[in-house]
Amino acid sequence: NAGVTQTPKFRILKIGQSMTLQCAQDMNHNYMYWYRQDPGMGLKLIYYSVGAGITDKGEVPNGYNVSRSTTEDFPLRLELAAPSQTSVYFCASSGRDRGHGYTFGSGTRLTVV
Amino acid sequence: AQSVTQLDSQVPVFEEAPVELRCNYSSSVSVYLFWYVQYPNQGLQLLLKYLSGSTLVKGINGFEAEFNKSQTSFHLRKPSVHISDTAEYFCAVSEGSSYKLIFGSGTRLLVRP
């Protein structure tokens, strides 16, 4: 039972490069989320999805894109990386019962230089 | 707008001493409240939650929290901390029928021998 799997764990990008952060869950959860975590700032919601084919912006979506072609996968795309996108990225998922809270992945630490 | 405030960015405490981590939220409707713990270089794990009913909820590792509706607070407590409790703790709230969690900025608990 893997839960939420994120890859890669670490990545260094040069300014202007692009990359995709992968996220997969095996719990048949409808809801998936991408957060970024910056020191002293808590977690900020980037994008979320309520099911396959449906995505919506969170609090800080600029510079990112997502897709949800299957229930299991929710990749996050960074286009034209900037130093401001240096952060730790967490993917999470949740089921129909809101009371269960979220299951988080172990995170991707991204540095843009 | 919904928000979560964790007033203490860092709480140093000696081993076996009691601790309280404070969390206040703003909302005019019913809420679900959560505490998550993040150990170094790991994702977030659910510590405990308040959905309804008894205002005192117990979680893993000896932690408990009390929901106070009149003060819009959900403070986390432990009567005797261990070195292994050193981690960052996040308070989170979901409002009404929303599946989105809003997180506080986190409190770093530092337990000293």
Coordinates of C-alpha atoms in Angstrom, one line a residue:
Chain A
N1 CA 0.0 0.0 0.0
A2 CA 2.1 2.9 -1.3
G3 CA -0.3 5.8 -0.6
V4 CA 0.9 8.9 -2.4
T5 CA 4.1 8.6 -4.4
Q6 CA 6.0 11.7 -5.6
T7 CA 9.0 11.7 -8.0
P8 CA 11.7 13.0 -8.1
K9 CA 12.6 13.6 -4.5
F10 CA 15.2 16.3 -5.4
R11 CA 15.9 18.3 -8.5
I12 CA 18.0 21.3 -9.5
L13 CA 16.8 23.3 -12.5
K14 CA 18.3 26.2 -14.3
I15 CA 16.3 29.4 -14.8
G16 CA 14.1 29.0 -17.9
Q17 CA 14.1 25.2 -17.9
S18 CA 10.8 23.2 -17.5
M19 CA 10.0 20.0 -15.7
T20 CA 7.1 17.9 -14.5
L21 CA 6.7 16.7 -10.9
Q22 CA 5.0 13.4 -10.8
C23 CA 2.3 12.4 -8.3
A24 CA 0.4 9.1 -8.1
Q25 CA -2.0 7.6 -5.5
D26 CA -3.3 4.1 -5.3
M27 CA -6.2 4.7 -2.8
N28 CA -8.8 5.6 -5.5
H29 CA -9.2 9.1 -4.1
N30 CA -11.2 11.5 -6.1
Y31 CA -9.5 14.6 -4.7
M32 CA -5.8 15.6 -5.3
Y33 CA -3.8 18.7 -4.4
W34 CA -0.5 20.3 -5.0
Y35 CA 1.0 22.5 -2.3
R36 CA 4.3 24.3 -2.0
Q37 CA 6.0 24.8 1.3
D38 CA 8.3 27.8 2.0
P39 CA 10.0 28.4 5.3
G40 CA 7.7 30.2 7.8
M41 CA 4.9 30.4 5.3
G42 CA 3.1 27.1 5.8
L43 CA 1.6 25.3 2.8
K44 CA 0.1 27.2 -0.1
L45 CA -2.4 25.5 -2.5
I46 CA -1.2 25.6 -6.1
Y47 CA -3.8 23.5 -7.9
Y48 CA -6.4 20.9 -7.0
S49 CA -8.6 18.4 -8.8
V50 CA -11.9 16.9 -7.8
G51 CA -11.8 14.1 -10.3
A52 CA -10.3 12.9 -13.6
G53 CA -10.6 15.7 -16.2
I54 CA -11.4 18.4 -13.6
T55 CA -8.8 20.8 -12.2
D56 CA -8.9 24.3 -10.6
K57 CA -6.5 27.0 -9.4
G58 CA -5.6 27.4 -5.8
E59 CA -4.0 30.3 -4.0
V60 CA -0.7 30.5 -6.0
P61 CA -1.1 29.0 -9.5
N62 CA 1.0 31.3 -11.5
G63 CA 3.9 29.6 -13.3
Y64 CA 2.4 26.1 -13.0
N65 CA 0.0 23.9 -14.9
V66 CA -1.7 20.6 -14.1
S67 CA -3.6 17.8 -15.7
R68 CA -5.7 14.9 -14.4
S69 CA -6.2 12.4 -17.2
T70 CA -6.7 9.5 -14.7
T71 CA -7.9 9.1 -11.1
E72 CA -4.4 8.0 -10.0
D73 CA -2.1 10.6 -11.5
F74 CA -1.8 14.4 -11.0
P75 CA 1.4 15.8 -12.5
L76 CA 2.5 19.4 -11.9
R77 CA 4.2 21.1 -14.7
L78 CA 6.6 24.0 -14.3
E79 CA 7.2 26.1 -17.4
L80 CA 10.1 28.6 -17.5
A81 CA 11.4 27.9 -14.0
A82 CA 12.2 31.0 -11.9
P83 CA 14.2 31.3 -8.6
S84 CA 10.9 32.1 -6.9
Q85 CA 9.8 28.6 -7.6
T86 CA 12.5 27.2 -5.3
S87 CA 10.5 25.3 -2.7
V88 CA 9.4 22.0 -1.4
Y89 CA 6.3 20.6 -3.3
F90 CA 3.8 18.3 -1.7
C91 CA 1.1 16.3 -3.4
A92 CA -1.8 15.1 -1.4
S93 CA -5.1 13.2 -1.9
S94 CA -8.3 12.7 -0.1
G95 CA -11.4 10.6 -0.5
R96 CA -15.1 11.5 -0.4
D97 CA -15.2 11.5 3.5
R98 CA -13.8 14.9 4.3
G99 CA -13.2 13.8 7.9
H100 CA -10.3 11.5 7.0
G101 CA -8.1 14.4 6.0
Y102 CA -5.4 14.3 3.5
T103 CA -2.7 11.7 2.7
F104 CA 0.6 13.4 1.7
G105 CA 3.5 12.3 -0.4
S106 CA 7.0 12.7 0.9
G107 CA 7.7 15.8 -1.2
T108 CA 9.9 17.1 -4.0
R109 CA 12.7 19.6 -3.1
L110 CA 13.2 21.8 -6.1
T111 CA 16.0 24.4 -6.4
V112 CA 16.1 26.8 -9.3
V113 CA 19.5 28.4 -10.0
Chain B
A1 CA -12.1 34.9 4.3
Q2 CA -11.1 31.7 6.0
S3 CA -7.6 31.8 7.7
V4 CA -5.6 29.9 10.3
T5 CA -3.2 31.6 12.6
Q6 CA -0.4 29.8 14.5
L7 CA 1.1 32.6 16.6
D8 CA 4.3 30.8 17.7
S9 CA 6.8 30.1 15.0
Q10 CA 9.0 28.1 17.3
V11 CA 8.5 26.6 20.8
P12 CA 11.5 25.4 22.7
V13 CA 10.8 23.1 25.6
F14 CA 12.7 20.7 27.9
E15 CA 12.1 17.0 27.7
E16 CA 9.3 15.7 29.9
A17 CA 7.8 19.2 30.2
P18 CA 4.2 20.0 29.1
V19 CA 3.6 21.9 25.8
E20 CA 0.8 23.8 24.2
L21 CA 0.9 24.8 20.5
R22 CA -1.7 27.5 19.7
C23 CA -4.0 27.6 16.7
N24 CA -6.8 30.1 16.0
Y25 CA -9.0 30.2 12.9
S26 CA -11.5 32.5 11.4
S27 CA -14.7 31.1 10.0
S28 CA -18.4 31.9 10.4
V29 CA -19.6 28.4 9.4
S30 CA -19.0 24.9 10.6
V31 CA -15.5 23.6 10.4
Y32 CA -13.4 20.5 10.5
L33 CA -10.1 21.0 12.2
F34 CA -6.8 19.1 11.9
W35 CA -3.3 19.0 13.3
Y36 CA -0.5 17.5 11.2
V37 CA 3.0 16.7 12.1
Q38 CA 6.0 16.9 9.8
Y39 CA 9.3 15.3 10.9
P40 CA 12.5 16.5 9.2
N41 CA 12.6 15.7 5.5
Q42 CA 9.3 13.9 5.5
G43 CA 5.7 14.6 4.4
L44 CA 2.9 15.6 6.7
Q45 CA 1.1 13.0 8.9
L46 CA -2.3 13.4 10.5
L47 CA -1.9 13.8 14.2
L48 CA -5.6 14.3 15.2
K49 CA -8.8 15.9 14.0
Y50 CA -12.0 17.5 15.3
L51 CA -15.2 16.8 13.2
S52 CA -18.0 17.1 15.7
G53 CA -19.1 16.0 19.2
S54 CA -16.7 16.0 22.1
T55 CA -14.5 19.1 22.1
L56 CA -11.5 17.2 23.5
V57 CA -9.9 15.0 20.9
K58 CA -7.0 12.6 21.3
G59 CA -4.5 11.7 18.7
I60 CA -1.4 9.7 18.2
N61 CA 1.8 9.9 20.3
G62 CA -0.1 11.2 23.4
F63 CA -1.2 14.5 21.8
E64 CA -4.6 16.0 22.4
A65 CA -6.4 19.1 21.3
E66 CA -9.4 21.0 22.5
F67 CA -11.9 22.7 20.2
N68 CA -13.2 26.0 21.6
K69 CA -15.9 27.5 19.3
S70 CA -16.4 30.7 21.2
Q71 CA -12.7 31.5 21.0
T72 CA -12.3 29.9 17.5
S73 CA -9.3 28.0 18.8
F74 CA -7.9 24.5 18.5
H75 CA -4.8 24.3 20.7
L76 CA -2.6 21.2 20.7
R77 CA -1.3 19.9 24.0
K78 CA 0.9 17.1 25.4
P79 CA 1.5 16.7 29.1
S80 CA 5.1 15.4 28.7
V81 CA 7.2 15.7 25.6
H82 CA 10.0 13.5 24.3
I83 CA 13.0 14.3 22.2
S84 CA 11.3 12.4 19.3
D85 CA 8.5 15.0 19.3
T86 CA 10.8 17.5 17.7
A87 CA 9.1 18.4 14.5
E88 CA 7.0 21.0 12.8
Y89 CA 3.3 21.1 13.6
F90 CA 0.6 22.5 11.3
C91 CA -3.0 23.4 12.1
A92 CA -5.5 23.2 9.2
V93 CA -9.2 23.9 8.7
S94 CA -11.8 23.0 6.1
E95 CA -14.9 25.1 6.1
G96 CA -18.5 24.2 5.3
S97 CA -18.6 21.6 2.5
S98 CA -15.2 22.5 1.1
Y99 CA -12.6 19.7 0.5
K100 CA -9.8 22.2 0.6
L101 CA -7.6 22.5 3.7
I102 CA -6.2 25.9 4.7
F103 CA -3.0 25.5 6.6
G104 CA -1.4 27.7 9.3
S105 CA 2.2 28.8 8.9
G106 CA 3.4 26.0 11.3
T107 CA 5.1 25.8 14.7
R108 CA 8.5 24.2 15.1
L109 CA 8.6 22.3 18.4
L110 CA 12.2 21.9 19.6
V111 CA 12.5 19.5 22.5
R112 CA 15.8 19.8 24.5
P113 CA 17.3 17.2 26.8

